Each structure stands twice: as C-alpha cells, then as structure tokens.
Short mmCIF file of C-alpha atoms in Angstrom, two decimals:
data_model
loop_
_atom_site.label_atom_id
_atom_site.label_comp_id
_atom_site.label_asym_id
_atom_site.label_seq_id
_atom_site.Cartn_x
_atom_site.Cartn_y
_atom_site.Cartn_z
CA GLN A 8 2.66 20.70 -6.68
CA ARG A 9 4.30 19.27 -10.05
CA GLN A 10 7.94 20.50 -9.16
CA ASN A 11 7.31 18.83 -5.69
CA ARG A 12 6.82 15.85 -7.34
CA VAL A 13 9.72 16.19 -9.42
CA ASN A 14 12.39 17.07 -6.56
CA TRP A 15 11.59 14.13 -4.64
CA CYS A 16 11.98 11.62 -7.15
CA LYS A 17 15.09 13.48 -8.26
CA LYS A 18 15.86 12.96 -4.46
CA MET A 19 14.94 9.53 -4.56
CA ILE A 20 16.36 8.18 -7.57
CA GLU A 21 20.23 9.50 -6.65
CA LYS A 22 19.45 8.34 -3.13
CA PHE A 23 19.31 4.64 -3.99
CA ASP A 24 20.54 4.49 -7.40
CA SER A 25 17.27 4.03 -8.96
CA GLY A 26 16.69 1.57 -7.14
CA LYS A 27 19.93 -0.44 -7.88
CA SER A 28 21.07 0.16 -3.79
CA ARG A 29 21.34 -2.69 -1.44
CA ARG A 30 19.38 -0.26 1.28
CA VAL A 31 16.01 -0.37 -0.76
CA SER A 32 15.50 -3.48 1.01
CA GLU A 33 16.13 -1.08 4.43
CA ILE A 34 12.57 0.52 2.94
CA VAL A 35 9.25 -0.14 5.07
CA THR A 36 5.92 1.25 2.86
CA GLY A 37 3.16 1.14 4.68
CA ASP A 38 -0.33 2.60 4.45
CA GLU A 39 -4.39 2.16 5.51
CA THR A 40 -7.23 0.47 3.63
CA TRP A 41 -10.93 -0.05 3.92
CA ILE A 42 -11.80 -3.87 3.56
CA TYR A 43 -15.49 -5.01 2.82
CA SER A 44 -17.41 -7.93 4.19
CA PHE A 45 -18.53 -7.66 0.36
CA ASP A 46 -17.64 -5.17 -2.68
CA PRO A 47 -19.07 -6.09 -5.91
CA GLU A 48 -17.24 -6.70 -9.30
CA THR A 49 -15.83 -4.45 -10.99
CA LYS A 50 -17.98 -4.20 -14.86
CA GLN A 51 -14.67 -5.38 -16.55
CA GLN A 52 -14.56 -8.36 -13.67
CA SER A 53 -18.46 -9.20 -14.57
CA SER A 54 -18.55 -9.41 -18.11
CA GLN A 55 -18.86 -12.51 -20.21
CA TRP A 56 -18.55 -13.02 -23.71
CA LEU A 57 -21.41 -13.24 -26.48
CA PRO A 58 -22.48 -14.77 -29.34
CA LYS A 59 -23.03 -12.83 -32.17
CA GLY A 60 -27.03 -11.53 -31.96
CA GLY A 61 -27.10 -12.82 -28.60
CA ALA A 62 -29.07 -11.09 -25.75
CA PRO A 63 -26.54 -10.46 -22.33
CA PRO A 64 -27.49 -12.03 -19.33
CA MET A 65 -29.74 -9.26 -16.40
CA LYS A 66 -27.51 -8.79 -14.03
CA PHE A 67 -28.96 -7.31 -10.52
CA ARG A 68 -27.42 -4.56 -9.48
CA ARG A 69 -25.15 -5.11 -6.12
CA SER A 70 -23.72 -2.87 -3.66
CA ARG A 71 -21.05 -2.99 -1.69
CA SER A 72 -20.94 -3.42 1.71
CA ALA A 73 -21.47 -1.41 5.32
CA THR A 74 -19.93 -3.42 7.07
CA LYS A 75 -16.08 -2.83 6.75
CA LYS A 76 -12.59 -3.01 8.37
CA MET A 77 -9.63 -0.16 8.12
CA VAL A 78 -5.93 -2.43 8.28
CA ALA A 79 -3.06 -0.90 7.78
CA THR A 80 -0.30 -2.92 6.02
CA PHE A 81 3.45 -3.14 5.72
CA PHE A 82 6.21 -3.97 3.18
CA THR A 83 9.55 -4.58 2.10
CA ARG A 84 11.00 -5.28 -1.04
CA SER A 85 11.78 -8.66 0.90
CA GLY A 86 8.03 -9.16 1.13
CA HIS A 87 5.01 -8.89 3.71
CA LEU A 88 6.02 -7.13 7.19
CA CYS A 89 2.58 -6.97 9.02
CA THR A 90 -1.28 -5.92 9.02
CA ILE A 91 -2.58 -4.12 11.96
CA PRO A 92 -6.13 -3.51 12.30
CA VAL A 93 -8.05 -0.61 13.28
CA ASP A 94 -10.38 -1.56 15.23
CA SER A 95 -13.83 0.22 17.12
CA GLN A 96 -12.83 3.22 15.34
CA SER A 97 -13.33 4.76 11.87
CA THR A 98 -10.27 7.06 11.07
CA VAL A 99 -6.97 6.40 11.72
CA THR A 100 -6.00 8.42 14.96
CA ALA A 101 -1.79 10.29 15.91
CA ASN A 102 -2.39 8.29 19.34
CA TRP A 103 -4.07 4.35 17.15
CA TYR A 104 -0.74 4.89 14.78
CA THR A 105 1.70 4.97 17.64
CA THR A 106 0.48 3.10 20.31
CA ALA A 107 -0.34 0.16 18.75
CA CYS A 108 0.00 -0.12 14.39
CA LEU A 109 4.01 1.49 14.43
CA PRO A 110 4.83 -0.62 17.49
CA GLU A 111 3.79 -3.70 16.10
CA VAL A 112 6.19 -2.16 12.96
CA VAL A 113 9.20 -2.24 15.01
CA ARG A 114 8.57 -5.49 16.51
CA GLN A 115 8.14 -7.61 13.24
CA ILE A 116 11.56 -5.24 11.95
CA ASN A 117 13.53 -6.45 15.59
CA GLU A 118 12.53 -9.89 15.07
CA LYS A 119 13.45 -10.09 11.13
CA ARG A 120 17.05 -7.81 12.07
CA PRO A 121 17.88 -8.73 15.64
CA SER A 122 21.02 -8.33 15.47
CA THR A 123 20.90 -4.51 14.03
CA GLY A 124 16.84 -3.52 15.11
CA CYS A 125 15.68 -0.73 13.02
CA ARG A 126 18.96 1.16 12.88
CA GLY A 127 18.92 2.20 8.91
CA MET A 128 15.07 1.63 8.45
CA MET A 129 13.37 3.71 6.33
CA LEU A 130 9.67 4.26 6.70
CA HIS A 131 7.52 5.36 3.88
CA HIS A 132 4.10 6.91 4.19
CA ASP A 133 2.01 9.01 2.75
CA ASN A 134 1.25 12.63 4.53
CA ALA A 135 -1.87 11.85 6.25
CA PRO A 136 -2.06 13.71 9.80
CA ALA A 137 -1.96 10.66 11.81
CA HIS A 138 1.64 10.19 9.85
CA LYS A 139 2.23 13.86 10.02
CA ALA A 140 1.63 14.18 13.57
CA GLY A 141 4.11 15.69 16.47
CA VAL A 142 3.53 12.03 18.69
CA THR A 143 4.51 10.63 15.11
CA ALA A 144 8.17 11.92 14.79
CA ALA A 145 8.85 11.80 18.14
CA PHE A 146 7.89 8.11 18.02
CA LEU A 147 10.42 7.73 15.09
CA ASP A 148 13.09 9.30 16.43
CA ASP A 149 12.60 7.15 19.86
CA VAL A 150 13.15 4.05 17.53
CA CYS A 151 15.55 5.46 15.70
CA LEU A 152 13.11 5.35 12.26
CA GLY A 153 14.60 7.16 9.56
CA LEU A 154 11.41 8.47 7.39
CA VAL A 155 11.87 8.50 3.04
CA GLY A 156 8.65 11.07 3.34
CA HIS A 157 6.30 11.76 0.39
CA PRO A 158 4.82 13.93 -2.16
CA PRO A 159 1.63 15.13 -1.39
CA TYR A 160 -1.51 14.37 -3.74
CA SER A 161 0.47 11.14 -5.13
CA PRO A 162 -0.89 7.88 -4.94
CA ASP A 163 0.33 6.80 -8.01
CA LEU A 164 4.06 7.49 -6.46
CA ALA A 165 2.68 4.98 -3.32
CA PRO A 166 3.13 0.92 -3.64
CA CYS A 167 0.36 0.54 -1.72
CA ASP A 168 -1.92 2.42 -3.71
CA PHE A 169 -0.19 1.24 -7.32
CA PHE A 170 0.55 -1.78 -6.29
CA LEU A 171 -0.56 -4.12 -2.94
CA PHE A 172 -4.13 -2.74 -3.12
CA PRO A 173 -5.78 -2.87 -6.31
CA THR A 174 -4.22 -6.22 -6.67
CA VAL A 175 -5.35 -8.27 -3.41
CA LYS A 176 -8.69 -6.30 -3.55
CA LYS A 177 -9.41 -7.61 -7.48
CA VAL A 178 -9.57 -11.25 -6.02
CA LEU A 179 -11.41 -10.19 -3.26
CA ARG A 180 -14.05 -8.57 -5.31
CA GLY A 181 -17.18 -10.61 -5.97
CA GLN A 182 -16.99 -12.63 -2.82
CA ARG A 183 -19.40 -12.46 -0.27
CA PHE A 184 -17.62 -12.92 3.79
CA GLU A 185 -19.46 -13.65 6.93
CA SER A 186 -17.91 -11.20 8.49
CA GLU A 187 -15.32 -8.23 8.73
CA ASN A 188 -13.06 -9.63 10.12
CA ALA A 189 -12.89 -13.45 8.06
CA ALA A 190 -12.65 -10.00 5.00
CA VAL A 191 -9.99 -9.18 6.95
CA GLN A 192 -8.11 -12.78 7.18
CA ARG A 193 -9.08 -13.83 3.88
CA TYR A 194 -7.21 -10.25 2.99
CA ILE A 195 -4.00 -11.03 4.96
CA GLU A 196 -3.82 -14.62 3.72
CA LEU A 197 -3.73 -12.67 -0.48
CA VAL A 198 -0.73 -10.49 0.67
CA GLU A 199 0.96 -12.67 2.12
CA ALA A 200 0.52 -15.71 -0.85
CA LEU A 201 2.32 -13.16 -2.58
CA ASP A 202 5.98 -14.63 -3.94
CA LYS A 203 8.91 -12.68 -3.23
CA THR A 204 9.34 -11.52 -7.38
CA THR A 205 6.04 -10.23 -6.83
CA TRP A 206 6.91 -8.37 -4.38
CA LYS A 207 10.45 -6.74 -5.84
CA ASP A 208 8.21 -6.02 -9.14
CA CYS A 209 6.88 -4.32 -6.86
CA PHE A 210 9.80 -2.14 -5.74
CA ASN A 211 11.31 -1.73 -9.32
CA GLN A 212 7.43 -0.14 -10.84
CA TRP A 213 8.06 2.05 -7.89
CA PHE A 214 11.46 3.50 -9.19
CA ASP A 215 9.91 3.55 -12.52
CA ARG A 216 7.15 5.41 -11.66
CA MET A 217 9.45 7.78 -10.25
CA ASN A 218 11.83 8.69 -13.13
CA LYS A 219 8.20 8.72 -15.27
CA CYS A 220 7.34 11.50 -13.37
CA ILE A 221 10.33 12.92 -14.49
CA GLU A 222 9.84 12.87 -17.29
CA ALA A 223 6.20 13.90 -17.33
CA ASN A 224 7.35 16.91 -15.93
CA GLY A 225 5.12 16.14 -12.13
CA GLN A 226 2.16 15.24 -14.24
CA TYR A 227 0.56 12.25 -12.25
CA PHE A 228 -0.45 9.25 -13.71
CA GLU A 229 -2.01 5.73 -13.12
CA LYS A 230 -0.51 3.39 -15.33
CA LEU A 231 3.04 3.32 -16.81
#
C-alpha cells in the first residue's frame, strides 16, 4: 500500500515537474461530500478564554442535523469549476456520475475552453466505486478527458479532502440553515469566494504533500 502511494507520487512529480509544469492547469480535481443543515462547532472552535480561577460556562451538547445533502465539487488551479448537488439519493452511483455530474463538468470545461474543450484536460478523483466503474471510463474516453489516477485510501493526497472540504466546512460549522438546500447554497458561495491565490496555494501544497509522502516512504499523514 505504501509503495503504491510512493509510486503514484513519483509519477505525478515527474509528469508535472513537481507542480511547476504549465500542464498542472489542465488538471480538474473533484470529490463528493455531505453538507448538513447544522454541523456543530468543534471543541477548538467553541473554546473560550477564561480569567484565572473562572468557572467554564455551561454548554449544551448539540448534535449534527439529520437533514443533509451530498454535493460533488470540481476545481482547477484557477478556481472553482462547478458544484453539483446529488438529488433524491444517498449515494453516488455510476449512472448519476456519468449522466448528471460529469456532463456538467465537461460543459463547464467547454465553456471556459471553447476552442479546445476537454482536449488535454485530465480528471483527478479517488477510487470510489462510481469513479472506477466501466461506464465512467467509457464516458471519459468519449469526451476525451484523461485520467490522472489516485492511490487507494489516500485522502491526504486529495485536494478536496486536505484543503477544500475542511476549509469551507470550518466556516459552516455552528451555523444553522433552514434547509439542506440553503446550506448547500452557502457552501457554494463560500467556495466561489475563495481567491485565485488560495487555489494556487492548494495545488502547490498538493505537490508538497507528494514530496512529503515520498520522503516518508508512503506513510500516511494529515498535516505537512
């Protein structure tokens, strides 16, 4: 398992010159996550400074809401590409991925690159069943969208997992929304509000993590 991680990182670093290659801008990365109507703050977020000898305030334990919606978000080094809500189902299927999700990704790419479309573009996603399905591979072939690949069980090497989702959800925590759709809309607003420098920093950190992974002989890590 560790060797698979190291091998993938070495291939990525060689192919994209440690993130310095212009071809990095041709990578589209994405993944799915749950957005909740209410997600309580972490202990660290809700902590307070107290005077010496002061008694801590009483806090009521609040649980995560049952109302939630899954979304799929895709972005490049230049910024947010699209976010697609998963309607009326609790899991991502290959059918939804190839008929509702990826077509929107392709549409956005074509809109931003009218002369070249998906030619030269590469998709990065993890090894979820819907992502690895035969119909997904066939769809990507049909639209000429290449595949970067991803080492199994490696969220620490996935930009959505180490950057986007924790960054945005940290802001959402503690906020209560009237519905899951309202929460999703706020999530999208926060994603779109991230500036270009932030997206570039994310990709720089991605390649830094690849180097870190190689140095650690494939060992899993959360923070650099």
